Coordinates of C-alpha atoms in Angstrom, one line a residue:
X1 CA 17.3 184.0 65.7
X2 CA 16.7 187.0 68.0
X3 CA 13.2 187.5 66.5
X4 CA 12.4 183.9 67.0
X5 CA 13.4 184.1 70.7
X6 CA 11.4 187.2 71.2
X7 CA 8.3 185.5 69.7
X8 CA 8.8 182.4 72.0
X9 CA 9.2 184.6 75.1
X10 CA 6.2 186.7 74.2
X11 CA 4.1 183.6 73.6
X12 CA 5.1 182.1 76.9
X13 CA 4.3 185.3 78.8
X14 CA 0.9 185.7 77.1
X15 CA 0.1 182.0 77.7
X16 CA 0.9 182.5 81.4
X17 CA -1.1 185.7 81.6
X18 CA -4.1 184.2 79.9
X19 CA -3.9 181.1 82.0
X20 CA -3.8 183.1 85.2
X21 CA -6.9 185.0 84.2
X22 CA -8.8 181.8 83.4
X23 CA -7.7 180.0 86.5
X24 CA -9.7 182.4 88.6
X25 CA -12.9 180.8 87.3
X26 CA -11.5 177.4 86.1
X27 CA -11.7 177.5 82.3
X28 CA -11.8 179.9 79.3
X29 CA -15.0 180.8 77.6
X30 CA -16.3 177.9 75.5
X31 CA -13.4 175.7 76.6
X32 CA -15.8 173.2 78.2
X33 CA -17.8 173.0 75.0
X34 CA -14.7 172.5 72.9
X35 CA -13.6 169.8 75.4
X36 CA -16.8 167.8 75.1
X37 CA -16.8 168.1 71.3
X38 CA -13.3 167.0 71.0
X39 CA -13.6 164.0 73.3
X40 CA -16.8 162.8 71.7
X41 CA -15.2 163.0 68.2
X42 CA -12.1 161.2 69.5
X43 CA -14.3 158.4 70.7
X44 CA -15.6 158.1 67.1
X45 CA -12.1 158.1 65.7
X46 CA -11.1 155.3 68.2
X47 CA -13.5 153.0 66.3
X48 CA -12.1 153.9 62.9
X49 CA -9.7 151.4 61.4
X50 CA -6.4 152.5 60.0
X51 CA -5.8 151.8 56.3
X52 CA -3.6 148.9 55.2
X53 CA -1.9 149.9 52.0
X54 CA -1.5 146.3 50.8
X55 CA -5.3 145.9 50.9
X56 CA -6.0 148.8 48.6
X57 CA -6.3 148.5 44.8
X58 CA -3.0 149.5 43.1
X59 CA -4.3 152.7 41.7
X60 CA -5.6 154.0 45.1
X61 CA -2.5 152.8 46.8
X62 CA -0.3 154.8 44.4
X63 CA -2.3 158.0 44.9
X64 CA -2.1 157.6 48.7
X65 CA 1.7 157.0 48.6
X66 CA 2.1 160.0 46.4
X67 CA 0.1 162.3 48.8
X68 CA 2.2 161.3 51.7
X69 CA 5.6 161.3 49.9
X70 CA 6.4 165.0 50.6
X71 CA 5.1 164.6 54.1
X72 CA 7.2 161.7 55.1
X73 CA 10.4 162.2 53.0
X74 CA 12.2 164.2 55.6
X75 CA 11.6 161.5 58.3
X76 CA 9.2 163.5 60.5
X77 CA 5.6 164.8 60.4
X78 CA 5.3 168.5 61.0
X79 CA 1.7 169.7 61.6
X80 CA 0.8 173.3 62.6
X81 CA -2.5 174.6 63.8
X82 CA -3.2 178.4 63.6
X83 CA -6.1 179.5 65.8
X84 CA -7.4 182.8 64.4
X85 CA -8.8 185.7 66.4
X86 CA -12.1 183.9 67.1
X87 CA -14.3 186.7 68.4
X88 CA -17.9 185.8 69.4
X89 CA -19.6 188.9 68.0
X90 CA -23.4 189.2 68.6
X91 CA -23.9 193.0 68.6
X92 CA -24.3 193.0 72.4
X93 CA -22.7 191.7 75.5
X94 CA -22.1 188.0 75.6
X95 CA -23.3 186.1 78.6
X96 CA -22.0 182.6 79.1
X97 CA -21.2 180.2 81.9
X98 CA -22.9 182.5 84.4
X99 CA -21.1 185.7 83.7
X100 CA -20.7 188.5 81.2
X101 CA -17.7 188.6 78.9
X102 CA -18.5 191.9 77.4
X103 CA -18.6 192.6 73.6
X104 CA -17.0 190.1 71.2
X105 CA -15.1 187.8 73.6
X106 CA -12.4 185.5 72.1
X107 CA -12.9 181.7 71.8
X108 CA -9.4 180.8 70.5
X109 CA -7.9 180.6 74.0
X110 CA -10.6 178.1 75.0
X111 CA -9.9 176.1 71.8
X112 CA -6.2 176.0 72.6
X113 CA -6.8 174.8 76.1
X114 CA -9.1 172.0 74.9
X115 CA -6.8 170.9 72.1
X116 CA -3.9 170.8 74.5
X117 CA -5.8 168.6 76.9
X118 CA -6.9 166.3 74.1
X119 CA -3.4 166.0 72.7
X120 CA -1.9 165.2 76.1
X121 CA -4.7 162.7 77.0
X122 CA -3.8 159.0 76.9
X123 CA -4.9 157.0 73.9
X124 CA -7.5 154.3 74.5
X125 CA -8.3 153.1 71.0
X126 CA -7.2 153.6 67.4
X127 CA -7.1 157.4 67.4
X128 CA -3.8 159.2 67.3
X129 CA -4.8 162.8 68.2
X130 CA -3.8 161.8 71.8
X131 CA -0.8 160.4 73.6
X132 CA 1.4 163.4 73.0
X133 CA 3.9 165.0 75.4
X134 CA 4.4 168.7 75.7
X135 CA 7.8 170.0 74.6
X136 CA 9.6 171.1 77.9
X137 CA 11.0 174.2 76.1
X138 CA 7.9 175.2 74.2
X139 CA 4.3 175.2 75.7
X140 CA 2.8 175.3 72.2
X141 CA 4.6 172.2 70.8
X142 CA 3.5 168.6 71.3
X143 CA 5.4 165.4 70.3
X144 CA 4.9 161.7 69.9
X145 CA 5.8 158.8 67.6
X146 CA 3.4 157.3 65.1
X147 CA 3.5 154.5 62.6
X148 CA 2.5 155.5 59.1
X149 CA 2.5 152.9 56.3
X150 CA 4.5 150.5 58.4
X151 CA 7.3 153.0 59.4
X152 CA 7.8 154.8 62.7
X153 CA 8.0 158.6 62.5
X154 CA 8.3 161.4 65.1
X155 CA 5.3 163.7 64.8
X156 CA 5.2 167.3 66.0
X157 CA 2.1 169.5 66.4
X158 CA 2.4 173.2 67.1
X159 CA -0.7 175.1 68.2
X160 CA -0.9 178.9 68.6
X161 CA -3.7 181.3 69.3
X162 CA -4.3 184.9 68.3
X163 CA -6.0 186.7 71.2
X164 CA -3.9 188.2 74.0
X165 CA -6.9 187.8 76.4
X166 CA -10.5 186.7 76.1
X167 CA -11.7 190.3 76.4
X168 CA -12.0 192.6 73.5
X169 CA -11.8 195.7 75.7
X170 CA -8.5 194.6 77.1
X171 CA -7.1 193.6 73.7
X172 CA -7.9 197.0 72.3
X173 CA -6.9 198.9 75.5
X174 CA -4.4 198.0 78.2
X175 CA -3.2 194.9 76.4
X176 CA -3.2 196.5 72.9
X177 CA 0.6 196.3 72.6
X178 CA 0.6 192.6 73.5
X179 CA -2.3 192.1 71.1
X180 CA -0.5 193.8 68.2
X181 CA 2.6 191.7 68.9
X182 CA 0.5 188.5 69.1
X183 CA -1.2 189.3 65.8
X184 CA 2.2 190.0 64.1
X185 CA 3.5 186.8 65.4
X186 CA 0.5 184.8 64.2
X187 CA 0.7 186.4 60.7
X188 CA 4.3 185.3 60.5
X189 CA 3.7 181.8 62.0
X190 CA 0.9 181.1 59.5
X191 CA 2.9 182.3 56.5
X192 CA 5.9 180.2 57.5
X193 CA 3.7 177.2 58.1
X194 CA 2.1 177.5 54.6
X195 CA 5.7 177.4 53.2
X196 CA 7.3 174.8 55.4
X197 CA 4.9 172.5 57.3
X198 CA 3.6 169.1 56.2
X199 CA 0.1 170.2 57.0
X200 CA -1.5 173.4 58.2
X201 CA -4.9 173.9 59.8
X202 CA -6.5 177.3 60.2
X203 CA -9.4 177.3 62.7
X204 CA -11.1 180.7 62.9
X205 CA -13.2 183.2 61.1
X206 CA -13.4 183.4 57.3
X207 CA -14.5 187.1 57.6
X208 CA -16.7 186.6 54.5
X209 CA -13.6 186.0 52.4
X210 CA -11.4 188.6 54.2
X211 CA -9.7 186.0 56.4
X212 CA -7.8 184.0 57.6
X213 CA -7.6 186.6 60.3
X214 CA -5.4 186.9 63.4
X215 CA -6.5 190.4 64.5
X216 CA -9.4 191.8 66.5
X217 CA -12.3 192.4 64.1
X218 CA -12.7 195.7 62.3
X219 CA -16.2 197.0 63.1
X220 CA -18.6 199.3 61.4
X221 CA -17.9 202.7 63.0
X222 CA -19.7 203.1 66.3
X223 CA -21.3 199.7 66.3
X224 CA -20.4 196.2 67.5
X225 CA -20.9 194.8 64.0
X226 CA -18.1 193.4 61.9
X227 CA -17.4 195.5 58.8
X228 CA -17.8 193.0 56.0
X229 CA -19.1 195.3 53.3
X230 CA -16.7 198.2 53.8
X231 CA -13.6 196.3 54.8
X232 CA -13.2 192.5 54.7
X233 CA -15.1 191.9 51.4
X234 CA -13.3 194.8 49.7
X235 CA -9.7 194.6 51.1
X236 CA -9.5 190.8 51.5
X237 CA -6.4 191.2 53.8
X238 CA -6.1 187.7 55.1
X239 CA -6.6 186.1 51.7
X240 CA -3.9 188.3 50.1
X241 CA -1.4 187.3 52.8
X242 CA -2.3 183.6 52.4
X243 CA -1.9 183.6 48.6
X244 CA 1.4 185.5 48.9
X245 CA 2.7 182.8 51.3
X246 CA 1.6 180.1 48.9
X247 CA 3.2 181.7 45.9
X248 CA 6.7 180.7 46.7
X249 CA 8.5 177.5 45.6
X250 CA 7.7 175.6 48.8
X251 CA 4.0 174.9 49.8
X252 CA 2.4 172.8 52.4
X253 CA 1.0 169.5 51.0
X254 CA -2.2 169.8 53.0
X255 CA -4.2 172.8 54.1
X256 CA -7.3 172.8 56.2
X257 CA -9.3 176.0 56.1
X258 CA -11.6 175.4 59.0
X259 CA -13.9 178.4 58.8
X260 CA -17.4 179.2 57.7
X261 CA -18.1 178.7 54.0
X262 CA -14.4 178.4 53.3
X263 CA -14.8 176.5 50.1
X264 CA -16.7 179.4 48.4
X265 CA -14.5 182.0 49.9
X266 CA -11.0 180.6 49.3
X267 CA -10.8 177.3 47.4
X268 CA -10.7 178.5 43.8
X269 CA -7.8 181.0 44.4
X270 CA -5.9 178.6 46.7
X271 CA -6.0 175.8 44.2
X272 CA -5.0 178.2 41.4
X273 CA -2.0 179.3 43.5
X274 CA -1.1 175.9 45.0
X275 CA -2.5 173.3 42.6
X276 CA -0.7 170.4 44.3
X277 CA -1.9 171.2 47.8
X278 CA -4.9 169.2 49.1
X279 CA -7.5 171.5 50.7
X280 CA -10.1 170.8 53.3
X281 CA -13.0 173.2 53.5
X282 CA -16.5 173.8 54.7
X283 CA -19.6 174.3 52.5
X284 CA -21.7 176.8 54.4
X285 CA -22.0 179.3 57.3
X286 CA -22.1 176.7 60.1
X287 CA -21.7 176.1 63.8
X288 CA -18.2 176.0 65.3
X289 CA -18.7 172.3 66.0
X290 CA -18.2 171.0 62.5
X291 CA -14.9 172.8 61.7
X292 CA -13.5 172.1 65.1
X293 CA -14.1 168.4 65.0
X294 CA -13.0 168.2 61.3
X295 CA -9.7 169.7 62.4
X296 CA -9.2 166.9 64.8
X297 CA -10.4 164.3 62.3
X298 CA -8.1 165.6 59.6
X299 CA -5.0 165.6 61.8
X300 CA -5.8 162.2 63.1
X301 CA -6.0 160.9 59.5
X302 CA -2.6 162.3 58.7
X303 CA -1.0 160.8 61.8
X304 CA -2.3 157.4 60.6
X305 CA -1.5 157.9 56.9
X306 CA -5.2 157.4 55.9
X307 CA -6.0 157.2 52.2
X308 CA -8.8 158.8 50.3
X309 CA -12.0 157.1 51.5
X310 CA -10.9 156.7 55.1
X311 CA -9.4 160.2 55.3
X312 CA -12.7 161.6 54.0
X313 CA -14.7 159.6 56.5
X314 CA -12.4 160.8 59.3
X315 CA -13.4 164.4 58.5
X316 CA -17.1 163.5 58.4
X317 CA -18.0 161.2 61.3
X318 CA -21.1 163.2 62.4
X319 CA -24.2 163.9 60.3
X320 CA -23.4 167.7 60.2
X321 CA -19.8 167.1 59.2
X322 CA -21.2 164.9 56.3
X323 CA -23.2 167.8 55.1
X324 CA -20.7 170.6 55.5
X325 CA -17.1 169.3 55.3
X326 CA -15.3 168.4 52.1
X327 CA -11.9 168.1 50.5
X328 CA -10.3 168.7 47.1
X329 CA -7.1 167.7 45.4
X330 CA -6.1 165.3 48.2
X331 CA -5.8 162.0 46.4
X332 CA -6.5 162.9 42.8

């Protein structure tokens, strides 16, 4: 319990610190872009009908009920989003929104802020990734009630980010202690989510198969170039941790690996370790847009109890999502 309280206090302090830094200029880096992407995708979800189980063929209805059985059996829906250390590494200083952010600034703080705004926004259509309230005792937890398959359930979404600040220099320097603590917390948060949550969505870098990753990137010595060949592709640190967490008796029913080319990097080993877990992945090295909006679409589908065809459509409501987002083992 003491460790949990320390993690909560640390998280609140880092959230307040990061928020005060961003408030000086209004938003985090890429937050405005995440905000536009999310709201546009929510508009598409507003037009998407919610499945009626009674209208489905018996075979499809049975598969849908089976998928949601473990999610709904305890009377609540527990969804956890883990935002990886999402560095924007280009090999040189990043200039955005009229200023320089230095080398490899972090985007996960902007993603958190945009997701938070979207969750707290009022609903105006059929979508359910909206209308939440923030837990008064936890700035990372959001709650609302939803109706799934004719029954009302309390739903909870936890969202946590990995970067202590947006700035790599700070995270490796004066904020290194806070960054190390944040990374340690995120490793634990993700592992526990894989064991206990009804659905887990990782949004971040795949690190060419070395992710999921909640740490500042490991670079080629002396260069602002991520060390794929010498570290991530050899050591596979994030994959090993993820498979270890999925090796226990309890496993999340749904896992979204919202990172570049995650199907090739992770699917085979994840399915071998957790064969009953439905997995959502991407098919290529792609823009952040597709995996970000698919995260929103996938969670919205869960909050509605969508079945196979409609769930798949909710992930793929844009032309690019139709090219690059897929799912396996969900309703089979």
